[in-house]
Amino acid sequence: MKNALHEFADLAINIPVDRLFTYGIPADTAKKAEVGKRAFVDFRNKETVGYIVGFRPEAEAQGIKEIRSVIDDEPVISGELLKLTERVSLTYLCSYGQAIAAAIPGVLKKGKVSVKSREKHEEEKMPAPSYPLALTDEQKKVLESVFKKIDMESYRPFLLHGITASGKTEIYLQAIEKVLNKGKTSIVLVPEIALTPQTVERFTSRFGSKVAVAHSALVGSMRYKEWQRIRSGEAKIVVGARSAIFSPVRNLGLIIIDEEHETSYKQEDVPRYHARDVALMRAKLANCPVILGSATPSLESFYLAKKGELEMVKLTKRIDERSLPKTKVVDMRMELATRKKVCMFSKVLVDSIERVLKDGRQVMIFLNRRGFSTYVNCKRCGLVLKCKKCDSVMVYHYETRNLICHYCNFRMPPPDICPKCNAAYMKYFGIGTEKVESEIARLFPQARIARMDTDATAKRGSHDRILGEFKKHNIDILVGTQMIAKGLDFPRVTLVGVVNADVTLNLPDFRASERTFNLLTQVAGRAGRGEDGGEVIIQTYAPEHYAILAASKHDYEKFYAQEIKSRKELFFPPFVHLIKLTLRSRNEKSASDAAGSLKEFLEKNLFNTEKEKSVDKIDIAGPAPSPIARVRGFFRWNVLLKGRNRTTMCETLRGALRSYRKPAGVILTIDVDPMSM
Ligand SMILES: [Zn+2]
Ligand SMILES: [Zn+2]
């Protein structure tokens, strides 16, 4: 929208203040001022970048300042994205300016663009071109439904529930091709670019230079260049992690979210949006279909599909009629009873590894815990070493000979004597991936072994290198955390071993069972993707748990049926929406007091009238400390809101918080639909 020579402009500014700021427009910039452009303004005596979001003929307040200058010749953000970011700010309770800032490249936030010309783009390895594959009957049926909606050019969300290796990616590719032929664009979200190189490669090999990969490893100027390629229409397909949902594509025809259940789609900083929900908002604005794809859909999405709010399409068979891997659950309590000691690997697993190695095939060993020993304990006084700044145990890392806090990365050399009782009885317990790797090396000295976790891949490029070596079969056994659970496709892997399935099961989180089921199903799906079939061995101390049983039988429906019952009983999502309000302070009492008074405040102010109260009940739970009560020196206390209607909850909370005054020295954060407690 051009400025029809109004005298005032409303600007959104990237600060945590929930309002717009009105500035006068000097006569000489009146023509240049336009919605979606940035302007320099004087804000709290500092030159600040603001985003023009509207105009007004008059302003009520006196002494209004004037815009210093309009920065852009063309808007940096389109009308569609302005609407989208406004919705994001209303849904996730952040300011409009914060939401807009999340949608544009970093270099534009500072008000200047500094594209360094000497920085050369890393030699882009273009993979060999690929062509559409022949489809199975199931795939054809799914595509028929999707094509119909693409032709109608109307909003329609699909849930593509397809088991591992059932050919979901080919569905995405052919749907994109259809959209491309209509002259429209597509956005594809993947959980993390660096962790899904094989998926990303399939898009670039099919569509070549029409693809822009929104890679977080790109430095600022390169990112800006890709952003310009997308904005100009040169790139028609954007593949990226969650923030790619804000890509400045025009004429959007399709959004795809691969592995829609992944928690990495939720941003942990302001704005705390969930890319899946933002994708639905954007598709509504653009009138186009969305495909949410997963072998293990989130409870939320599956529930919506059952209610008919998402259209369910299914792939129930693996490509080429390959069978799902045979799965064995090993009860480690029995192992303990017969062998009279705690052991890392059951006999079944060791025998299977041996056999697979003899056959010249490959093995993946999965444990979702980094480090060597996972806690250090004094045998005399019982002290467990904890981080100085967090309520979490220190984990021993053999490679760096350090104790490391996995919450704040604090490091210290392991003490020889107990810091509490001075006894020299410090013992190391628990198993992490480093220890698994060394034990595997001891048991199979002839095997070539590598490890993949955030420690082993900290160096740039090492992730790709390890996967490359594994692909070439220069590695026989790959040990890893959830990094090896996602999307990898190695036909020679015939055995997947899960060292301890219970790691995620015991987390203090209502999603613990769901995460366990997802991880086990995903990691099991790495086995038997080639012609040789596959086998999965799951070690656990809780073999009767429904998440583990259902995962071992590849039975999503059965897992869903159990889990949805307990969510309903406990009044948790998808039956309600949660809003988590966290109060942080370096002083424990300040944090808990502030949480207590916030709860009282909300009880009084969340609703103004009796009528409102009865319309949509909001439960206020807490205050309670976070499961990890202290992180980086800050004590954290939560107040939790539960309600059925997210829009009403957000509106009421937003209104109430306008008159809330938080105590000094305390930080308040609001997380709508939080992924952790
Ligand atoms: Zn001691
Ligand atoms: Zn720490």
XYZ file of C-alpha atoms and ligand atoms in Angstrom:
679
model
C 0.000 0.000 0.000
C 1.355 3.374 -1.041
C 1.112 6.310 1.266
C -1.789 8.383 -0.023
C 0.071 11.331 1.435
C -1.042 10.699 4.978
C 0.860 12.548 7.607
C 1.570 9.727 10.017
C 2.863 6.171 9.831
C 2.501 3.259 12.249
C 5.732 1.378 12.784
C 6.449 -2.013 14.289
C 9.744 -2.179 16.155
C 11.677 -5.302 17.101
C 11.301 -4.933 20.879
C 9.195 -6.858 23.396
C 6.580 -4.102 23.688
C 3.176 -5.087 22.425
C 2.151 -2.009 20.443
C 2.859 0.050 17.347
C 4.597 3.430 17.337
C 3.328 6.415 15.404
C 5.733 8.790 13.643
C 5.193 11.801 11.459
C 6.176 11.606 7.794
C 8.303 14.535 6.631
C 7.063 16.052 3.379
C 10.177 15.114 1.416
C 9.836 11.389 2.216
C 6.067 11.191 1.793
C 6.343 9.611 -1.642
C 8.903 7.049 -0.573
C 7.055 5.894 2.527
C 5.263 2.619 1.826
C 3.905 -0.289 3.838
C 6.508 -3.053 4.159
C 9.512 -0.728 3.933
C 11.953 -0.051 6.725
C 12.579 3.385 8.167
C 15.119 4.858 10.547
C 13.446 6.456 13.534
C 14.524 8.051 16.731
C 13.452 5.601 19.439
C 14.429 6.108 23.088
C 17.145 8.482 21.865
C 18.669 5.903 19.558
C 18.534 5.474 15.822
C 16.399 2.368 15.361
C 14.971 0.398 12.448
C 11.190 0.256 12.265
C 8.850 -1.443 9.812
C 6.070 0.640 8.293
C 2.834 -1.335 8.694
C 0.191 1.333 8.146
C -0.707 5.007 7.762
C -3.091 7.345 9.495
C -4.314 10.858 8.655
C -3.970 12.092 12.217
C -2.392 11.176 15.502
C -3.835 11.760 18.933
C -0.659 12.281 20.938
C 1.216 15.567 20.989
C 4.856 16.082 20.122
C 5.139 13.130 17.770
C 8.588 12.673 16.233
C 9.222 12.345 12.559
C 10.719 9.478 10.611
C 14.402 10.206 9.897
C 14.540 8.407 6.576
C 12.967 5.575 4.621
C 15.622 2.928 3.971
C 14.234 0.878 1.101
C 13.298 1.538 -2.482
C 11.065 -1.527 -2.433
C 9.226 -3.138 0.480
C 11.305 -5.808 2.264
C 8.193 -7.654 3.326
C 5.102 -8.369 1.248
C 1.510 -7.775 2.227
C 0.961 -11.509 2.592
C 3.906 -11.871 4.967
C 2.789 -8.820 6.917
C -0.563 -10.501 7.497
C 1.174 -13.744 8.411
C 3.561 -12.140 10.890
C 0.685 -10.228 12.458
C -1.061 -13.550 13.075
C 2.155 -14.985 14.459
C 2.410 -12.106 16.903
C -1.209 -12.590 18.032
C -0.892 -16.368 18.349
C 2.475 -16.523 20.088
C 2.096 -13.349 22.142
C 5.081 -11.404 20.927
C 5.206 -7.936 19.407
C 4.490 -7.392 15.715
C 8.035 -6.060 15.306
C 9.528 -9.225 16.780
C 7.474 -11.365 14.399
C 8.482 -9.315 11.345
C 12.136 -9.484 12.365
C 11.904 -13.282 12.402
C 10.700 -13.231 8.802
C 13.531 -11.285 7.173
C 17.261 -12.029 6.822
C 19.539 -10.909 9.625
C 21.403 -8.354 7.529
C 18.197 -6.415 6.953
C 17.403 -6.066 10.641
C 20.317 -3.757 11.277
C 19.198 -1.319 8.635
C 22.089 -1.872 6.301
C 22.878 -4.462 3.745
C 26.481 -5.491 3.598
C 26.901 -8.010 0.839
C 30.610 -8.740 0.701
C 31.533 -9.459 -2.875
C 34.827 -11.212 -2.131
C 33.075 -13.982 -0.233
C 32.788 -16.803 -2.727
C 30.004 -19.296 -2.464
C 31.375 -22.715 -1.549
C 31.595 -24.814 -4.700
C 28.072 -26.146 -4.971
C 28.180 -29.858 -5.707
C 25.253 -30.358 -8.035
C 24.075 -33.943 -7.740
C 23.315 -35.937 -10.864
C 19.850 -35.071 -12.193
C 17.044 -37.450 -11.306
C 13.729 -38.165 -12.988
C 10.246 -38.980 -11.690
C 10.037 -42.566 -10.482
C 7.333 -45.043 -11.360
C 4.643 -44.927 -8.710
C 3.004 -47.655 -6.694
C -0.790 -47.867 -6.671
C -0.850 -46.341 -3.202
C 1.336 -43.437 -4.281
C -0.867 -42.831 -7.324
C -3.949 -42.669 -5.136
C -2.354 -40.196 -2.737
C -1.181 -37.985 -5.594
C -4.626 -38.007 -7.188
C -6.123 -36.494 -4.036
C -3.347 -33.938 -3.773
C -3.479 -32.967 -7.471
C -7.203 -32.359 -7.206
C -6.651 -29.788 -4.482
C -3.714 -28.218 -6.301
C -6.002 -27.687 -9.305
C -8.708 -26.160 -7.148
C -6.199 -23.621 -5.826
C -7.832 -23.631 -2.434
C -6.664 -24.199 1.114
C -6.554 -27.866 2.040
C -4.331 -29.500 4.644
C -3.290 -33.138 4.159
C -1.767 -35.514 6.633
C 0.382 -37.998 4.712
C 0.852 -40.915 7.065
C 3.394 -43.166 5.381
C 5.527 -45.817 7.026
C 9.325 -45.541 6.730
C 10.645 -46.180 3.193
C 7.151 -45.994 1.688
C 8.077 -43.282 -0.809
C 6.818 -40.062 0.780
C 9.569 -37.975 -0.826
C 8.512 -39.028 -4.332
C 4.999 -37.785 -3.502
C 6.461 -34.422 -2.491
C 8.552 -34.243 -5.663
C 5.709 -34.984 -8.058
C 3.328 -32.637 -6.245
C 5.927 -29.869 -6.564
C 6.345 -30.604 -10.257
C 2.620 -30.205 -10.758
C 2.687 -26.857 -8.945
C 5.720 -25.774 -10.957
C 3.904 -26.545 -14.208
C 1.160 -24.182 -13.126
C 3.759 -21.430 -12.742
C 3.546 -21.479 -8.965
C 6.045 -21.877 -6.145
C 6.514 -24.321 -3.271
C 7.995 -24.290 0.214
C 9.410 -27.515 1.682
C 10.288 -27.656 5.353
C 12.690 -30.271 6.703
C 13.614 -30.615 10.402
C 17.267 -29.631 10.038
C 19.129 -29.108 6.780
C 22.448 -30.459 8.077
C 20.820 -33.622 9.403
C 18.847 -34.417 6.281
C 21.407 -34.151 3.457
C 19.941 -37.080 1.528
C 16.437 -35.577 1.502
C 17.709 -32.165 0.415
C 19.752 -33.774 -2.356
C 16.646 -35.391 -3.799
C 15.073 -31.961 -4.281
C 18.155 -30.387 -5.830
C 18.765 -33.334 -8.139
C 15.179 -33.234 -9.410
C 14.756 -29.477 -9.835
C 18.325 -28.133 -10.097
C 18.738 -24.376 -9.954
C 15.024 -23.792 -9.379
C 15.689 -24.810 -5.781
C 16.922 -22.432 -3.098
C 18.225 -24.149 0.011
C 17.752 -21.968 3.071
C 20.726 -23.352 4.950
C 21.476 -22.052 8.428
C 25.191 -22.648 7.819
C 25.167 -19.991 5.088
C 26.874 -16.818 6.224
C 24.819 -13.612 6.320
C 25.581 -12.348 2.837
C 24.961 -15.719 1.189
C 21.687 -16.015 3.007
C 20.715 -12.614 1.757
C 21.579 -13.651 -1.801
C 19.390 -16.754 -1.558
C 16.627 -14.576 -0.113
C 16.908 -12.284 -3.132
C 16.818 -15.263 -5.520
C 13.580 -16.382 -3.873
C 12.081 -12.905 -3.788
C 12.834 -12.223 -7.448
C 11.136 -15.457 -8.461
C 14.342 -16.970 -9.829
C 14.065 -19.792 -7.298
C 10.667 -21.474 -7.384
C 11.171 -24.063 -4.669
C 12.497 -23.298 -1.213
C 13.855 -26.121 0.923
C 14.717 -25.119 4.449
C 14.318 -25.505 8.185
C 11.468 -23.871 10.137
C 12.222 -20.216 9.324
C 11.870 -20.981 5.594
C 8.111 -20.806 6.176
C 8.612 -17.007 5.995
C 10.335 -17.189 2.584
C 9.383 -14.273 0.326
C 8.006 -16.498 -2.451
C 5.228 -15.066 -4.569
C 2.374 -17.073 -6.011
C 2.668 -19.857 -3.473
C 1.047 -23.093 -4.651
C 2.069 -25.716 -2.081
C 3.663 -26.160 1.339
C 5.219 -29.449 2.429
C 6.353 -30.280 5.947
C 8.450 -33.406 6.083
C 8.652 -35.258 9.427
C 5.939 -32.973 10.749
C 6.195 -34.509 14.248
C 9.729 -33.187 14.788
C 10.058 -30.875 17.771
C 12.682 -28.785 15.974
C 9.801 -27.093 14.131
C 9.123 -25.223 17.325
C 11.330 -22.183 17.863
C 12.644 -21.876 21.405
C 13.292 -18.095 21.220
C 10.931 -15.205 20.560
C 8.815 -15.525 18.526
C 8.167 -19.027 19.890
C 6.243 -20.192 16.838
C 5.584 -23.694 15.569
C 6.366 -23.856 11.857
C 3.602 -26.409 11.276
C 0.958 -24.044 12.605
C 2.443 -21.081 10.763
C 2.394 -23.189 7.586
C -1.341 -23.736 8.001
C -1.847 -19.985 8.519
C 0.214 -19.172 5.439
C -1.538 -21.741 3.260
C -4.877 -20.230 4.268
C -3.663 -16.781 3.214
C -2.283 -18.131 -0.061
C -5.221 -20.465 -0.759
C -3.064 -23.497 -1.367
C -2.751 -27.068 -0.084
C -0.344 -28.183 2.659
C 1.075 -31.684 3.067
C 2.184 -32.727 6.547
C 4.174 -35.933 6.159
C 5.374 -38.440 8.733
C 5.726 -42.098 9.591
C 4.880 -41.148 13.160
C 2.523 -38.156 13.058
C 2.291 -35.896 16.080
C -0.675 -36.682 18.307
C -2.006 -33.223 17.480
C -2.035 -33.796 13.721
C -3.390 -37.332 13.869
C -6.174 -36.169 16.169
C -7.115 -33.398 13.714
C -7.065 -35.910 10.868
C -9.406 -38.215 12.793
C -11.731 -35.265 13.312
C -11.610 -34.558 9.587
C -9.832 -31.218 9.910
C -6.880 -32.638 8.003
C -7.409 -34.955 5.047
C -5.682 -38.245 5.807
C -3.821 -39.984 2.987
C -1.806 -43.141 3.637
C 1.114 -45.168 2.404
C 1.024 -48.499 4.188
C 3.573 -50.466 2.159
C 7.281 -50.094 1.657
C 8.616 -49.452 -1.841
C 9.127 -52.626 -3.902
C 7.007 -54.500 -1.375
C 10.007 -54.700 0.930
C 8.993 -55.946 4.324
C 9.390 -53.979 7.524
C 12.350 -55.124 9.604
C 11.774 -57.912 12.111
C 11.942 -56.518 15.596
C 13.020 -58.205 18.798
C 12.536 -56.653 22.226
C 15.173 -57.791 24.724
C 14.252 -57.627 28.401
C 17.449 -56.386 30.057
C 16.134 -57.361 33.507
C 16.389 -61.013 32.418
C 19.860 -60.366 31.060
C 20.797 -58.930 34.451
C 19.326 -61.943 36.275
C 21.099 -64.581 34.185
C 24.478 -62.872 33.838
C 24.537 -61.409 37.365
C 25.856 -58.071 36.191
C 24.700 -54.976 34.339
C 25.804 -55.278 30.748
C 25.623 -52.919 27.857
C 24.809 -55.461 25.152
C 22.611 -58.520 25.351
C 23.840 -61.794 23.937
C 21.227 -61.554 21.179
C 22.561 -58.202 20.039
C 26.219 -59.264 20.137
C 25.462 -62.429 18.160
C 23.498 -60.499 15.572
C 26.236 -57.889 15.105
C 28.742 -60.682 14.597
C 26.567 -62.380 11.994
C 25.856 -59.189 10.067
C 29.551 -58.268 9.990
C 30.385 -61.733 8.707
C 27.805 -61.258 5.926
C 29.529 -58.032 4.914
C 26.576 -55.827 5.855
C 26.376 -52.705 8.021
C 25.108 -51.989 11.535
C 23.677 -48.922 13.270
C 23.777 -48.747 17.077
C 21.521 -46.166 18.632
C 21.616 -44.569 22.081
C 20.079 -41.178 22.691
C 22.680 -39.982 25.194
C 26.040 -38.339 24.562
C 29.231 -38.690 26.517
C 31.035 -41.572 28.188
C 29.704 -41.937 31.721
C 26.502 -40.053 32.389
C 27.069 -39.303 36.060
C 29.829 -39.251 38.676
C 29.032 -40.409 42.173
C 31.014 -40.537 45.472
C 30.836 -44.050 46.884
C 31.320 -42.788 50.419
C 28.927 -39.866 50.885
C 26.671 -40.444 47.879
C 27.283 -37.048 46.278
C 26.364 -36.846 42.594
C 28.353 -34.152 40.810
C 26.105 -31.400 39.484
C 26.699 -28.292 37.419
C 27.527 -25.121 39.345
C 24.874 -23.175 37.487
C 22.221 -25.781 36.701
C 20.256 -28.490 38.415
C 21.716 -31.113 36.121
C 24.318 -33.835 36.501
C 27.781 -33.505 35.006
C 28.473 -35.957 32.179
C 31.965 -37.390 31.666
C 33.353 -37.033 28.131
C 36.316 -39.282 27.479
C 37.574 -37.559 24.320
C 38.066 -34.220 26.030
C 38.716 -35.742 29.495
C 36.127 -33.317 30.827
C 32.919 -33.221 32.785
C 30.356 -31.300 30.745
C 26.935 -29.891 31.650
C 24.554 -30.671 28.777
C 22.370 -27.691 29.649
C 24.902 -24.844 29.739
C 28.083 -26.470 28.392
C 30.000 -25.692 31.613
C 33.179 -27.811 31.695
C 35.476 -28.932 34.487
C 38.222 -31.522 34.931
C 36.966 -34.613 36.773
C 37.964 -34.424 40.471
C 39.984 -37.283 42.011
C 38.577 -36.651 45.439
C 35.026 -35.878 46.482
C 34.484 -32.111 46.827
C 32.154 -32.796 49.771
C 33.818 -35.485 51.924
C 37.334 -35.549 50.438
C 37.242 -39.303 49.932
C 38.970 -40.746 46.873
C 35.957 -42.832 45.899
C 34.612 -41.047 42.839
C 33.004 -43.598 40.542
C 31.608 -43.279 37.026
C 28.188 -44.629 36.075
C 25.780 -44.624 33.172
C 26.325 -45.165 29.479
C 26.674 -42.607 26.713
C 27.562 -42.987 23.033
C 31.326 -42.657 23.684
C 31.241 -45.650 25.982
C 29.135 -47.644 23.519
C 31.683 -46.892 20.814
C 34.611 -48.045 22.957
C 32.804 -51.196 24.064
C 31.937 -52.043 20.446
C 35.593 -51.530 19.527
C 36.626 -53.934 22.302
C 34.115 -56.608 21.245
C 34.687 -56.270 17.505
C 38.334 -55.253 17.088
C 38.304 -56.019 13.363
C 35.287 -53.777 12.595
C 35.561 -50.213 11.311
C 33.586 -48.027 13.690
C 32.446 -44.396 13.745
C 30.326 -42.313 16.058
C 27.836 -39.616 15.180
C 26.575 -37.219 17.848
C 26.901 -33.474 18.442
C 30.411 -33.978 19.908
C 31.692 -36.007 16.966
C 30.195 -33.633 14.396
C 31.140 -30.353 16.074
C 33.730 -29.697 13.386
C 32.294 -28.320 10.166
C 31.883 -30.911 7.458
C 32.472 -33.897 9.717
C 28.806 -34.851 9.580
C 28.885 -35.159 5.780
C 32.240 -36.904 5.928
C 31.033 -39.622 8.322
C 27.879 -40.234 6.283
C 29.951 -40.330 3.087
C 32.308 -42.939 4.540
C 29.378 -44.967 5.813
C 27.745 -44.846 2.390
C 30.962 -46.073 0.746
C 31.033 -48.854 3.308
C 34.341 -47.683 4.759
C 32.548 -47.958 8.097
C 30.911 -51.164 9.341
C 29.262 -49.954 12.518
C 27.853 -46.481 13.078
C 27.093 -45.540 16.689
C 24.942 -42.475 17.239
C 22.269 -40.424 18.957
C 19.004 -39.280 17.332
C 21.232 -37.801 14.626
C 21.230 -41.217 12.968
C 17.498 -41.757 13.415
C 16.327 -39.271 10.805
C 15.798 -39.777 7.119
C 19.018 -41.674 6.357
C 18.848 -44.260 3.623
C 21.643 -46.851 3.503
C 20.591 -50.046 1.707
C 23.397 -52.147 3.245
C 22.245 -51.544 6.827
C 20.523 -54.767 7.863
C 20.758 -54.408 11.636
C 19.755 -51.599 13.971
C 20.468 -52.039 17.676
C 18.892 -49.832 20.336
C 21.112 -49.937 23.431
C 18.557 -48.517 25.852
C 15.053 -47.599 24.724
C 14.165 -46.161 28.125
C 16.307 -42.994 27.941
C 13.510 -40.793 26.612
C 10.750 -42.762 28.321
C 11.732 -41.529 31.765
C 11.831 -37.824 30.974
C 9.476 -35.703 33.119
C 7.341 -34.627 30.185
C 3.872 -35.594 29.023
C 5.303 -36.208 25.559
C 7.885 -38.764 26.808
C 6.000 -41.789 25.439
C 5.355 -40.084 22.129
C 9.038 -39.163 21.730
C 10.090 -42.703 22.585
C 7.683 -44.232 20.096
C 8.754 -41.781 17.369
C 12.462 -42.278 17.911
C 12.235 -46.069 18.016
C 10.062 -46.207 14.899
C 12.306 -43.794 13.018
C 15.545 -45.539 13.978
C 14.062 -48.972 13.237
C 13.113 -47.615 9.826
C 16.823 -47.318 8.962
C 17.078 -51.121 8.768
C 16.325 -53.212 5.721
C 15.886 -50.461 3.156
C 17.770 -52.541 0.579
C 17.000 -55.945 -0.861
C 18.433 -57.902 2.049
C 15.723 -57.274 4.622
C 16.446 -56.024 8.083
C 16.397 -56.679 11.765
C 15.958 -54.411 14.784
C 16.915 -55.276 18.359
C 15.515 -53.060 21.115
C 17.010 -53.390 24.605
C 14.851 -52.142 27.461
C 14.058 -52.504 31.162
C 10.391 -51.757 30.415
C 9.472 -54.288 27.718
C 5.775 -54.127 28.597
C 5.464 -50.357 28.012
C 2.971 -49.649 25.236
C 5.290 -47.195 23.444
C 7.978 -49.846 23.129
C 5.577 -52.655 22.265
C 3.810 -50.621 19.588
C 7.123 -49.440 18.111
C 8.393 -53.026 17.934
C 5.270 -53.965 15.961
C 5.407 -50.821 13.754
C 1.867 -50.142 14.938
C 1.126 -46.416 15.024
C -2.630 -46.825 15.432
C -2.177 -48.968 18.514
C 0.203 -46.481 20.069
C -2.154 -43.628 19.225
C -5.148 -45.373 20.780
C -3.333 -45.808 24.121
C -1.660 -42.429 24.191
C -4.737 -40.423 23.246
C -6.630 -42.027 26.126
C -4.069 -40.897 28.679
C -3.902 -37.391 27.185
C -7.664 -37.122 27.540
C -7.603 -38.310 31.136
C -4.791 -35.943 32.092
C -6.308 -33.011 30.181
C -3.298 -32.470 27.922
C -2.866 -31.649 24.204
C -4.425 -32.309 21.758
C -7.505 -31.887 23.966
C -6.318 -28.547 25.291
C -3.806 -25.889 24.378
C -1.107 -24.997 26.885
C 0.468 -21.635 27.554
C 3.526 -21.752 29.762
C 4.496 -18.592 31.624
C 7.992 -18.845 33.057
C 9.498 -16.522 35.629
C 13.279 -16.556 35.900
C 15.526 -15.025 38.487
C 18.975 -15.563 39.957
C 17.231 -15.529 43.307
C 15.102 -18.588 44.013
C 12.623 -16.802 46.250
C 12.141 -13.960 43.774
C 11.264 -16.469 41.062
C 8.825 -18.465 43.172
C 7.239 -15.350 44.720
C 6.802 -13.765 41.314
C 5.202 -16.964 39.986
C 2.840 -17.023 42.979
C 1.755 -13.435 42.492
C 1.402 -13.893 38.732
C -0.989 -16.745 39.372
C -3.043 -14.595 41.748
C -3.015 -11.785 39.228
C -4.227 -14.078 36.443
C -6.964 -15.554 38.598
C -8.305 -12.047 39.150
C -7.706 -10.597 35.704
C -7.845 -13.322 33.094
C -11.570 -12.763 32.768
C -13.413 -9.600 33.488
C -16.981 -10.753 33.551
C -18.857 -13.824 34.737
C -20.140 -14.293 31.201
C -16.622 -14.504 29.812
C -15.695 -16.979 32.481
C -18.405 -19.369 31.483
C -17.697 -19.157 27.756
C -14.343 -20.840 27.755
C -12.844 -22.054 30.951
C -9.108 -21.590 31.380
C -7.358 -23.704 33.976
C -4.475 -22.105 35.835
C -1.981 -24.649 37.191
C 1.098 -24.037 39.314
C 3.172 -22.256 40.280
C 5.721 -25.055 40.098
C 9.467 -25.198 39.458
C 10.605 -26.375 36.003
C 11.728 -30.043 35.882
C 15.287 -28.690 35.719
C 14.680 -25.977 38.287
C 17.861 -24.022 37.650
C 19.669 -23.459 34.344
C 22.643 -21.127 33.767
C 22.212 -19.728 37.251
C 18.540 -18.833 36.778
C 15.793 -20.399 38.874
C 12.720 -21.095 36.780
C 9.117 -21.259 37.978
C 6.138 -21.945 35.756
C 2.475 -21.063 35.696
C 0.588 -23.197 33.201
C -2.648 -22.257 31.434
C -4.847 -24.933 29.920
C -7.819 -24.172 27.703
C -9.675 -25.470 24.690
C -9.603 -22.435 22.466
C -6.171 -21.017 21.737
C -7.457 -17.811 20.177
C -9.581 -16.931 23.205
C -6.772 -17.858 25.587
C -4.268 -15.665 23.769
C -6.663 -12.739 23.511
C -7.593 -12.817 27.187
C -4.024 -13.295 28.336
C -2.797 -10.511 26.114
C -5.442 -8.191 27.501
C -4.735 -9.136 31.109
C -0.967 -8.746 30.809
C -1.327 -5.117 29.762
C -1.897 -4.187 33.380
C 0.569 -6.699 34.850
C 3.671 -5.245 36.504
C 6.322 -7.845 37.048
C 8.710 -7.456 39.963
C 12.218 -6.136 39.331
C 14.962 -8.681 38.700
C 12.546 -11.227 37.251
C 12.193 -12.168 33.591
C 8.850 -13.324 32.190
C 8.656 -15.489 29.076
C 5.485 -16.773 27.439
C 5.429 -19.988 25.448
C 2.236 -20.880 23.580
C 1.972 -24.611 22.767
C 5.298 -25.356 24.511
C 7.239 -28.461 23.474
C 8.717 -28.997 26.923
C 7.659 -28.222 30.459
Zn 31.916 -37.877 49.101
Zn 25.044 -26.185 33.559
